[in-house]
Amino acid sequence: MRDPKCFSSESFSAAARTLASTISEHLDEAISLDDASDSPADVSSREALIRAMRRYFAEYSALTGEDLLASIEEADAGEPEGLDSGGGGTVSILSRIDYHIEDFGQLIEEGRRSYRQIEPDASLEQVNDAVPDLSSAIYEIMHVNGDRIPFPFPSGMPIAGITWFLEVDEAMGKDAERWPDEPFEIACNIEGGELIYRHRDIYHLTAEALKSTGEHDLHLGE
């Protein structure tokens, strides 16, 4: 807890107020940047922000005897080991690809064709009974592809896709009965440093082939 005497110094309080107002001004200018060529380094309040931060650090140190900047640097250096520091951990890879399906009936037929590859002697009635709906069709398509999702997915036109690599605290484990009810909830609760890589794809279906425009962001957690 911060020592209450920090708030007894008029000069410290003034430095804190100046820093707060300068940060607000700086952020207002930064938010207004709308040109791709603009940079936060060009914001006119940048120098004022640096001066306000230096004054605040100096007043804090004078009042408490603690070098605040050095303490911040030491805290950063003492962070627990993670992926970038040579330590181990668990990485979850979450992927999403959105497709346009023109006719769900065609997808069911693809599932039935997949079933026939596994059971070539099955009668029409047996095939229809084994693959009556979308769920069973998807199962058969994945089954014939070694339990992997084929790309592009049969009867579908891919629109866009995204893949996140997340550093997580705990793996799901090998006991499926103990997996979380919402296994993808971790993507809604990410904190700074957990999202380590992101890749995005925009798909273009041409007469020649399916092409992808890929984008990626490195070290988003830093």
XYZ file of C-alpha atoms in Angstrom, residues 92-95 164-166 168 182-191 194-195:
20
model
C -3.709 -23.018 -26.967
C -4.326 -22.628 -30.704
C -7.832 -21.367 -31.478
C -8.971 -21.270 -35.106
C -4.997 -17.158 -32.195
C -2.067 -18.582 -30.274
C -2.636 -18.048 -26.551
C -2.670 -20.249 -20.953
C -16.857 -23.520 -22.409
C -13.407 -24.483 -23.765
C -13.170 -21.356 -25.915
C -13.986 -18.957 -23.096
C -10.268 -18.290 -22.639
C -10.420 -16.161 -25.796
C -12.879 -13.830 -24.034
C -10.725 -13.402 -20.951
C -7.261 -12.807 -22.367
C -5.038 -10.405 -20.507
C -1.339 -13.968 -23.233
C -2.053 -13.392 -26.931
